[in-house]
PDB file of C-alpha atoms in Angstrom:
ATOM      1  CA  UNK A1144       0.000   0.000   0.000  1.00 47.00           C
ATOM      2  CA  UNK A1145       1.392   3.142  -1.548  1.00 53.00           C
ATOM      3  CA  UNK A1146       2.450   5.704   2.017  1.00 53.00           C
ATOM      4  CA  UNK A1147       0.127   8.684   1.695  1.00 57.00           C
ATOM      5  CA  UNK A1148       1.581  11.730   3.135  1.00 57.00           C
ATOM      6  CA  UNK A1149      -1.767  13.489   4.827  1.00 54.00           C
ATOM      7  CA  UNK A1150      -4.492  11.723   6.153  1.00 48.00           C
ATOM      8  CA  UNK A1151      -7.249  10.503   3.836  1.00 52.00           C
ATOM      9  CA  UNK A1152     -10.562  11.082   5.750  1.00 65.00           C
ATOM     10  CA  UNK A1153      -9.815  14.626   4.338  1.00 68.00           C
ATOM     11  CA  UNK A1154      -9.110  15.498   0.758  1.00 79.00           C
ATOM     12  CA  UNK A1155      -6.289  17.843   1.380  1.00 83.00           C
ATOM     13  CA  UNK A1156      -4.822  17.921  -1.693  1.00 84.00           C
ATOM     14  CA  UNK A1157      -7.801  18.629  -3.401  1.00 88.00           C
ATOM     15  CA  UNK A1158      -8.097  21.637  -1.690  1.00 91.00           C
ATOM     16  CA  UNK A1159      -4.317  22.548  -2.129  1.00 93.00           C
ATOM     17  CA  UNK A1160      -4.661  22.494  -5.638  1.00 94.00           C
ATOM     18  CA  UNK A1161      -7.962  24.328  -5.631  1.00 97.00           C
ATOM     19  CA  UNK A1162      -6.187  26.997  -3.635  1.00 98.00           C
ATOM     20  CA  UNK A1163      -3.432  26.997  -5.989  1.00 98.00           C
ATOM     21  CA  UNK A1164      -5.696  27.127  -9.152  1.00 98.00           C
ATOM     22  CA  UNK A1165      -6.997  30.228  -7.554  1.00 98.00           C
ATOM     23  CA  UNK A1166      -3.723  31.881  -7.204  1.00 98.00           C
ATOM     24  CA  UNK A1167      -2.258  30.604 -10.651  1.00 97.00           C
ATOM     25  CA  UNK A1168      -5.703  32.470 -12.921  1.00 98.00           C
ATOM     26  CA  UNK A1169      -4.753  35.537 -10.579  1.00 98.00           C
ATOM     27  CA  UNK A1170      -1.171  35.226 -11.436  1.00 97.00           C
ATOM     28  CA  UNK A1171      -2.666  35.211 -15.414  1.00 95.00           C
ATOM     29  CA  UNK A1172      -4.431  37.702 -14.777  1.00 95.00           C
ATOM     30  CA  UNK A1173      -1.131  40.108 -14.452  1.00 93.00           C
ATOM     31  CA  UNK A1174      -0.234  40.435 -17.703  1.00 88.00           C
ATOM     32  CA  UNK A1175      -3.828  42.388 -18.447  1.00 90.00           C
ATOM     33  CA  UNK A1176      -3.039  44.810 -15.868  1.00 91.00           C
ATOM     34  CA  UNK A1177       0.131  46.147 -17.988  1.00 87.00           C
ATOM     35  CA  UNK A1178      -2.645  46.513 -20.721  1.00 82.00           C
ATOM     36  CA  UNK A1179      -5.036  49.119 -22.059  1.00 82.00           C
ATOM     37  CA  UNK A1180      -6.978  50.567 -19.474  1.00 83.00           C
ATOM     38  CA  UNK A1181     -10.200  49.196 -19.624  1.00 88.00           C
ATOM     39  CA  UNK A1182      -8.076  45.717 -19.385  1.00 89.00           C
ATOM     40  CA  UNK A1183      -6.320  46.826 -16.076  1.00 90.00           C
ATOM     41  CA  UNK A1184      -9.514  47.777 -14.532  1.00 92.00           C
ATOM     42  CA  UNK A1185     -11.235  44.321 -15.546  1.00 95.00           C
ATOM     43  CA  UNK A1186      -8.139  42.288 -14.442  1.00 95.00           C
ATOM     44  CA  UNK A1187      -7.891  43.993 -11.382  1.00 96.00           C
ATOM     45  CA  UNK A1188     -11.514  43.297 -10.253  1.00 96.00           C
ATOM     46  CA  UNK A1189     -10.489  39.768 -11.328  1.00 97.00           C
ATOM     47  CA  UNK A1190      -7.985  39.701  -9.176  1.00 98.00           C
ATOM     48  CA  UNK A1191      -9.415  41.071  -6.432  1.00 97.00           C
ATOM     49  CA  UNK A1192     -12.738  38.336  -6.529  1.00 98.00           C
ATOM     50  CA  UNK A1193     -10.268  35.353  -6.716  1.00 98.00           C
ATOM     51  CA  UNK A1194      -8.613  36.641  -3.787  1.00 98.00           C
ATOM     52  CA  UNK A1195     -11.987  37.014  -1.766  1.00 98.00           C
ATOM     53  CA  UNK A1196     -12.566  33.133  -2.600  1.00 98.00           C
ATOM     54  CA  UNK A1197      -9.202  32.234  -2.035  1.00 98.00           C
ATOM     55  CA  UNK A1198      -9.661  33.682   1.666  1.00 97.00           C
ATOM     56  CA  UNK A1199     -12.738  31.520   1.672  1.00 97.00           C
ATOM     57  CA  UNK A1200     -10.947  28.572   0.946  1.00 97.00           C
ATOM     58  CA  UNK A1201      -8.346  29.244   3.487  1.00 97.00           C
ATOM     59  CA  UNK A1202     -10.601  29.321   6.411  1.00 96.00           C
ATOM     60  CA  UNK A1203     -12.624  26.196   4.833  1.00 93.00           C
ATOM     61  CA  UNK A1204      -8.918  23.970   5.204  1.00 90.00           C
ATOM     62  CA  UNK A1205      -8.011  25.690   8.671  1.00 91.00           C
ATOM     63  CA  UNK A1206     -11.772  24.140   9.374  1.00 89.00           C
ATOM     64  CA  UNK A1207     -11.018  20.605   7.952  1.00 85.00           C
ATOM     65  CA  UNK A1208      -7.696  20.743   9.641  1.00 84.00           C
ATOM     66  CA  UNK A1209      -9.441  21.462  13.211  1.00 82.00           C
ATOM     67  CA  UNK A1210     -12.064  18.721  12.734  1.00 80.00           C
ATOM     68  CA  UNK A1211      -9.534  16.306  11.041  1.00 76.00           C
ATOM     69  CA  UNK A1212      -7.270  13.713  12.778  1.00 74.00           C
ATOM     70  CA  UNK A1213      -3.824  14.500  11.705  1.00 65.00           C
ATOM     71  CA  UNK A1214      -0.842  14.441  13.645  1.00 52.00           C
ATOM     72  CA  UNK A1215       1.007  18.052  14.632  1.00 36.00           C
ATOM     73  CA  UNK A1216       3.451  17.581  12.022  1.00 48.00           C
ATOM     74  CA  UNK A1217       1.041  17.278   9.298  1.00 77.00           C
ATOM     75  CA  UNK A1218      -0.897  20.099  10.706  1.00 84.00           C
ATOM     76  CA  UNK A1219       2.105  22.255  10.676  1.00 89.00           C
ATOM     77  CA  UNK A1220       3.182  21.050   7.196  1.00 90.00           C
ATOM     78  CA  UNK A1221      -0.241  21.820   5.973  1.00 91.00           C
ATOM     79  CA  UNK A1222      -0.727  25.248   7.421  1.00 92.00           C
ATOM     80  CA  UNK A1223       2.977  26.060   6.513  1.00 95.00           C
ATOM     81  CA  UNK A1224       1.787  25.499   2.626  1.00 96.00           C
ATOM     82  CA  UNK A1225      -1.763  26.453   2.471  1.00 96.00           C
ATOM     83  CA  UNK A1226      -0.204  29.961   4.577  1.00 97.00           C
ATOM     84  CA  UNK A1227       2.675  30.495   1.879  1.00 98.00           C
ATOM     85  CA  UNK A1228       0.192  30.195  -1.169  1.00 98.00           C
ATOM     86  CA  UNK A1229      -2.085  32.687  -0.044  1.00 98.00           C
ATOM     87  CA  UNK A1230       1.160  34.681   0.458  1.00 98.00           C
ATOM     88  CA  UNK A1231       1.462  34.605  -3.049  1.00 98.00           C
ATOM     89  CA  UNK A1232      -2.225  35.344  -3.907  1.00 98.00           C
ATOM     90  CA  UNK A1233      -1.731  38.659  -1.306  1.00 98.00           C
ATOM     91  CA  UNK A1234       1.163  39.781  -3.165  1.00 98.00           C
ATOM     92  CA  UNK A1235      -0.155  39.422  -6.592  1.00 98.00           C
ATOM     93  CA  UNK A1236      -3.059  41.131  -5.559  1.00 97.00           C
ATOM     94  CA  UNK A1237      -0.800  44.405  -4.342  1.00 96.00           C
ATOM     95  CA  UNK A1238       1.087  44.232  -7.565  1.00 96.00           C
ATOM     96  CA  UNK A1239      -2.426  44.284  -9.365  1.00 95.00           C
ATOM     97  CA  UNK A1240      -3.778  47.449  -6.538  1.00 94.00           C
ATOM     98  CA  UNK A1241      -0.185  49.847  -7.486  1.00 92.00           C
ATOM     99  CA  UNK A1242      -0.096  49.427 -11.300  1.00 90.00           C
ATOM    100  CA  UNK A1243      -3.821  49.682 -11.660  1.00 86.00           C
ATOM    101  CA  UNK A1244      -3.938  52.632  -9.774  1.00 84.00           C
ATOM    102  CA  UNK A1245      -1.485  54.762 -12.368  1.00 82.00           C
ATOM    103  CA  UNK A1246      -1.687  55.837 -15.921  1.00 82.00           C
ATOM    104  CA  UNK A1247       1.265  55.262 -17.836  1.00 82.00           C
ATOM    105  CA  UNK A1248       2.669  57.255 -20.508  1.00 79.00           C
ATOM    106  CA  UNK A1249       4.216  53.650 -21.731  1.00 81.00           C
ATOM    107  CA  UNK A1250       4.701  50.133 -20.797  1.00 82.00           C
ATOM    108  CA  UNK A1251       8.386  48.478 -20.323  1.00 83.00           C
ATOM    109  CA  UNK A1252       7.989  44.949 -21.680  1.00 85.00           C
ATOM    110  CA  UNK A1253       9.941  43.760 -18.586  1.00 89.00           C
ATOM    111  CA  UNK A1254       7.150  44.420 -16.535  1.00 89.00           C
ATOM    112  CA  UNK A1255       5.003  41.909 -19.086  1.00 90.00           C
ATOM    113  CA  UNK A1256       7.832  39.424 -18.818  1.00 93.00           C
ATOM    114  CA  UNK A1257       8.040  39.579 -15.228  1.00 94.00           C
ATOM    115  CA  UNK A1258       3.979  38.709 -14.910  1.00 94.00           C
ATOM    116  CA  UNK A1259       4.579  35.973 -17.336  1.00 94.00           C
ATOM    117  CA  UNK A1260       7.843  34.452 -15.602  1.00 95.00           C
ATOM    118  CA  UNK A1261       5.407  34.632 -12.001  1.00 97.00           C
ATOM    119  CA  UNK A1262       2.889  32.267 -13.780  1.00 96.00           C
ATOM    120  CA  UNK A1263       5.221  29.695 -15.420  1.00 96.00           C
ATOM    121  CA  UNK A1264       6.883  29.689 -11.887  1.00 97.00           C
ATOM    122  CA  UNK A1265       3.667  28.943  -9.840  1.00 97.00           C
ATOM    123  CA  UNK A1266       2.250  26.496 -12.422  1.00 96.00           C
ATOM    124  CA  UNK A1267       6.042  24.565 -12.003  1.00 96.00           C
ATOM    125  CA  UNK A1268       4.882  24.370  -8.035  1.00 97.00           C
ATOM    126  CA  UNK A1269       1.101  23.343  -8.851  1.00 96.00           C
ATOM    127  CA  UNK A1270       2.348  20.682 -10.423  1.00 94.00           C
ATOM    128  CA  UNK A1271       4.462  19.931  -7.604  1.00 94.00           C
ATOM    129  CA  UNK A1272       1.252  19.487  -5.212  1.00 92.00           C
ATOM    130  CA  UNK A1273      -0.068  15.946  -6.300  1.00 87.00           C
ATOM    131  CA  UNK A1274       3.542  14.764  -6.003  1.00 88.00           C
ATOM    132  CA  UNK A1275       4.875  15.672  -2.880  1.00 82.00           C
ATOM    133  CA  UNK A1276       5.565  12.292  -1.446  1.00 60.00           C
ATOM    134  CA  UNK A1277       7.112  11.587  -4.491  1.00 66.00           C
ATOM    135  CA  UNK A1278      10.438  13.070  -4.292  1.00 62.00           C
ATOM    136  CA  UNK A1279      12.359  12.748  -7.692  1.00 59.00           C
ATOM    137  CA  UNK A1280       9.238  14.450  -9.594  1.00 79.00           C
ATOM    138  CA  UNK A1281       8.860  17.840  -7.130  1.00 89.00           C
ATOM    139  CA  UNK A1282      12.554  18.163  -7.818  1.00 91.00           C
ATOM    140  CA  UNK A1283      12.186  18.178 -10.985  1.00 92.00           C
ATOM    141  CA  UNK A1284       9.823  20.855 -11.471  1.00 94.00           C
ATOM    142  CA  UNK A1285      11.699  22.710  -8.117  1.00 95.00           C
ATOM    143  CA  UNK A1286      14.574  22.946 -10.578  1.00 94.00           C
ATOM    144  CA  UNK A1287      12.542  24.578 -13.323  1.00 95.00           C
ATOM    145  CA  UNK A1288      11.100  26.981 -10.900  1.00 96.00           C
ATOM    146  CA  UNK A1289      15.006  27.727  -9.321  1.00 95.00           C
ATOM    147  CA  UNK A1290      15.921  27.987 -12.899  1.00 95.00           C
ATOM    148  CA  UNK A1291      12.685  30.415 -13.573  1.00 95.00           C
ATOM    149  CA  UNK A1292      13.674  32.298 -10.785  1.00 95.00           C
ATOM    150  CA  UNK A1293      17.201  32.830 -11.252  1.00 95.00           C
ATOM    151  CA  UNK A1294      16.057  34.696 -14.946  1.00 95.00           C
ATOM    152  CA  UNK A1295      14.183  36.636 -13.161  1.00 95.00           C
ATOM    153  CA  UNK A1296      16.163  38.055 -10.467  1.00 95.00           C
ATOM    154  CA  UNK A1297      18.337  39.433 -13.422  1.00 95.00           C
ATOM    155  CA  UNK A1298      15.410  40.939 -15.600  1.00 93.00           C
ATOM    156  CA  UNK A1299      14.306  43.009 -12.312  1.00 94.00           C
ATOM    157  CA  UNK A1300      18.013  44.110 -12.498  1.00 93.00           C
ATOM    158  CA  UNK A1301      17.952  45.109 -15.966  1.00 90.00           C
ATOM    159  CA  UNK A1302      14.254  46.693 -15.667  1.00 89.00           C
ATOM    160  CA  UNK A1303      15.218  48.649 -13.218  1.00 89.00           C
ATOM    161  CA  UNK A1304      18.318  49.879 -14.938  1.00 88.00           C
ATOM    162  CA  UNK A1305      16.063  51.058 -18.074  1.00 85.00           C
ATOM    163  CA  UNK A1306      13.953  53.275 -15.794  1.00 84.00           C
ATOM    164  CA  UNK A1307      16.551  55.068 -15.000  1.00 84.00           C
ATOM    165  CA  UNK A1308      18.349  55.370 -18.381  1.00 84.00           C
ATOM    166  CA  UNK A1309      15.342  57.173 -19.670  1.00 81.00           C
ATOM    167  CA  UNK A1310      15.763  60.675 -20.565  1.00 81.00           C
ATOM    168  CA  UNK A1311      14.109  62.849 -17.859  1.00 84.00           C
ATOM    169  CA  UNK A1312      13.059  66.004 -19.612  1.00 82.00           C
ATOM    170  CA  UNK A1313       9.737  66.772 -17.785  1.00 86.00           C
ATOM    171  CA  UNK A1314       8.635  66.159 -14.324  1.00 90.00           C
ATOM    172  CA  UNK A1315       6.213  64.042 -15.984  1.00 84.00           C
ATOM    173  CA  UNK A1316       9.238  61.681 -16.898  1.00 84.00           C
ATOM    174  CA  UNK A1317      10.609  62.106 -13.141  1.00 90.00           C
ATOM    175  CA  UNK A1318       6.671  60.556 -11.892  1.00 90.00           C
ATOM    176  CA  UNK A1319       6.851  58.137 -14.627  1.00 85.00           C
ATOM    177  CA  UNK A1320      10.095  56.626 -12.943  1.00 88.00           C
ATOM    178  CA  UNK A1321       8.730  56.514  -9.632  1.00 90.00           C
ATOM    179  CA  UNK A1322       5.541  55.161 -10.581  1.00 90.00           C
ATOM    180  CA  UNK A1323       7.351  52.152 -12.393  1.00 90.00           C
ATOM    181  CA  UNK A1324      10.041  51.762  -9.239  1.00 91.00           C
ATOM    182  CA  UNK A1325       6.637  51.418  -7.246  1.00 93.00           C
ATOM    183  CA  UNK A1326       4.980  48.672  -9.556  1.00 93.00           C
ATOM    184  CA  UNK A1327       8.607  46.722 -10.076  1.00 94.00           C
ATOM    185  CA  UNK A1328       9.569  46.286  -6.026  1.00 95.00           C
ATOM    186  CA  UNK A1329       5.918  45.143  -5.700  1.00 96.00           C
ATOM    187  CA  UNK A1330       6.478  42.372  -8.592  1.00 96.00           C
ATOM    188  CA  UNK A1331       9.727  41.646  -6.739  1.00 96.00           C
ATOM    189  CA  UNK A1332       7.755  40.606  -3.843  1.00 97.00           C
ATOM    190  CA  UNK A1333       5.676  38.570  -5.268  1.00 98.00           C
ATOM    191  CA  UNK A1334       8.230  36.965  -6.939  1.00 97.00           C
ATOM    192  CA  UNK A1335      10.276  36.307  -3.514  1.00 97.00           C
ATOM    193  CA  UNK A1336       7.312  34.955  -2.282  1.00 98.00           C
ATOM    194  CA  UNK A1337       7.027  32.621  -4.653  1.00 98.00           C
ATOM    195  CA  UNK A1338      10.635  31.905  -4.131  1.00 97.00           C
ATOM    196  CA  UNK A1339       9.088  31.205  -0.388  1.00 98.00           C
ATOM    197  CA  UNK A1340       6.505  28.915  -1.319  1.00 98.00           C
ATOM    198  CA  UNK A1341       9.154  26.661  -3.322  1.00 97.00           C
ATOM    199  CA  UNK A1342      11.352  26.478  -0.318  1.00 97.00           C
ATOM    200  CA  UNK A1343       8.330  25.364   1.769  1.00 96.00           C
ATOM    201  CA  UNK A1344       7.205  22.339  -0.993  1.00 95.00           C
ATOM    202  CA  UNK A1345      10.761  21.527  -1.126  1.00 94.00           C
ATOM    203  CA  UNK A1346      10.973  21.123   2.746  1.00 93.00           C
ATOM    204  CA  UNK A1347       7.959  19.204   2.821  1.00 91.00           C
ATOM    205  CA  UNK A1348       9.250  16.642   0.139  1.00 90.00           C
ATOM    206  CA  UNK A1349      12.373  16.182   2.097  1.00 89.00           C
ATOM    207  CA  UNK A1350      10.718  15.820   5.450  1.00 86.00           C
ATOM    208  CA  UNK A1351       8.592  12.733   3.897  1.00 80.00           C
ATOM    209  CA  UNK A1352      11.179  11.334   1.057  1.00 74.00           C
TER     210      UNK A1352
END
């Protein structure tokens, strides 16, 4: 009989995936905020409703978890993971609240990139979720997301480098910049906490290899 790593009487994986779907359409949803501005405003309400029923979800496993029978090490495994995904889903929602709340004059294609890199990197981990007792196949997709994530780290380096090579020859440029800093730190923490969530699946397929 194949070792399950949470209890059975309650479907937990189910319900980390379902989390996790919720996060990963939010994560899509990112790219539409650099858009026109109709598209911003739609994504952003997007966003915002898949947050409000990922918070739903949350309190419906810290419910199962309370009622289940599961030993404190599961139950700290468990809310260590379900915690760190909504960590994600909170900071994709702030990167969706800054850039939707300022017009831009243009778009750096970094910023698109970025969005697009934060999805491929949490789909990696979803994939991770139905395997995590199954060491050999998290790694693998914990490499692509390291990988991911090391590309990444140096496109925020060179996007921020660009915003400041512009020319400044209004204050209009000056707010421009600072509008752009604003929008890139917040995609650089949601990237770190995706980062986060990686280093908590990995930790979890160690503790039960």
């Amino acid at each position: 009989m194949a070792f399950s790593l949470f209890p059975r009487e309650v479907k937990f994986f189910e319900l980390f995936q379902k989390q996790h779907a919720l996060i990963l359409d939010a994560a899509g949803q990112l790219d539409a905020v650099f858009g026109s501005r109709a598209a911003a405003v739609n994504a952003c309400r997007t966003i915002n409703r898949l947050e409000e029923e990922a918070n739903i979800l949350l309190l419906d496993i810290f419910l199962q978890m309370s009622r289940a029978f599961i030993t404190p090490l599961d139950r700290e495994d468990i809310h260590g993971l379900v915690l760190a995904q909504e960590d994600v889903m909170n900071a994709i929602r702030l990167v969706a609240a800054r850039a939707g709340g300022y017009t831009f004059s243009t778009v750096p294609a970094s910023a698109g990139e970025l969005a697009r890199d934060l999805k491929a990197q949490m789909a990696n981990l979803g994939a991770t979720l139905p395997l995590l007792d199954r060491r050999q196949q998290v790694e693998t997709h914990l490499q692509a997301v390291r990988k991911a994530g090391a590309e990444s780290a140096a496109l925020l380096l060179v996007a921020t480098g660009e915003l400041y090579e512009k020319p400044l020859n209004s204050p209009a440029d000056v707010l421009e910049i600072v509008k752009w800093t604003a929008v890139i730190d917040r995609l650089e923490q949601a990237l770190e906490k995706v980062e986060a969530l990686a280093k908590v699946i990995e930790r979890i397929s160690v503790k039960y290899a």
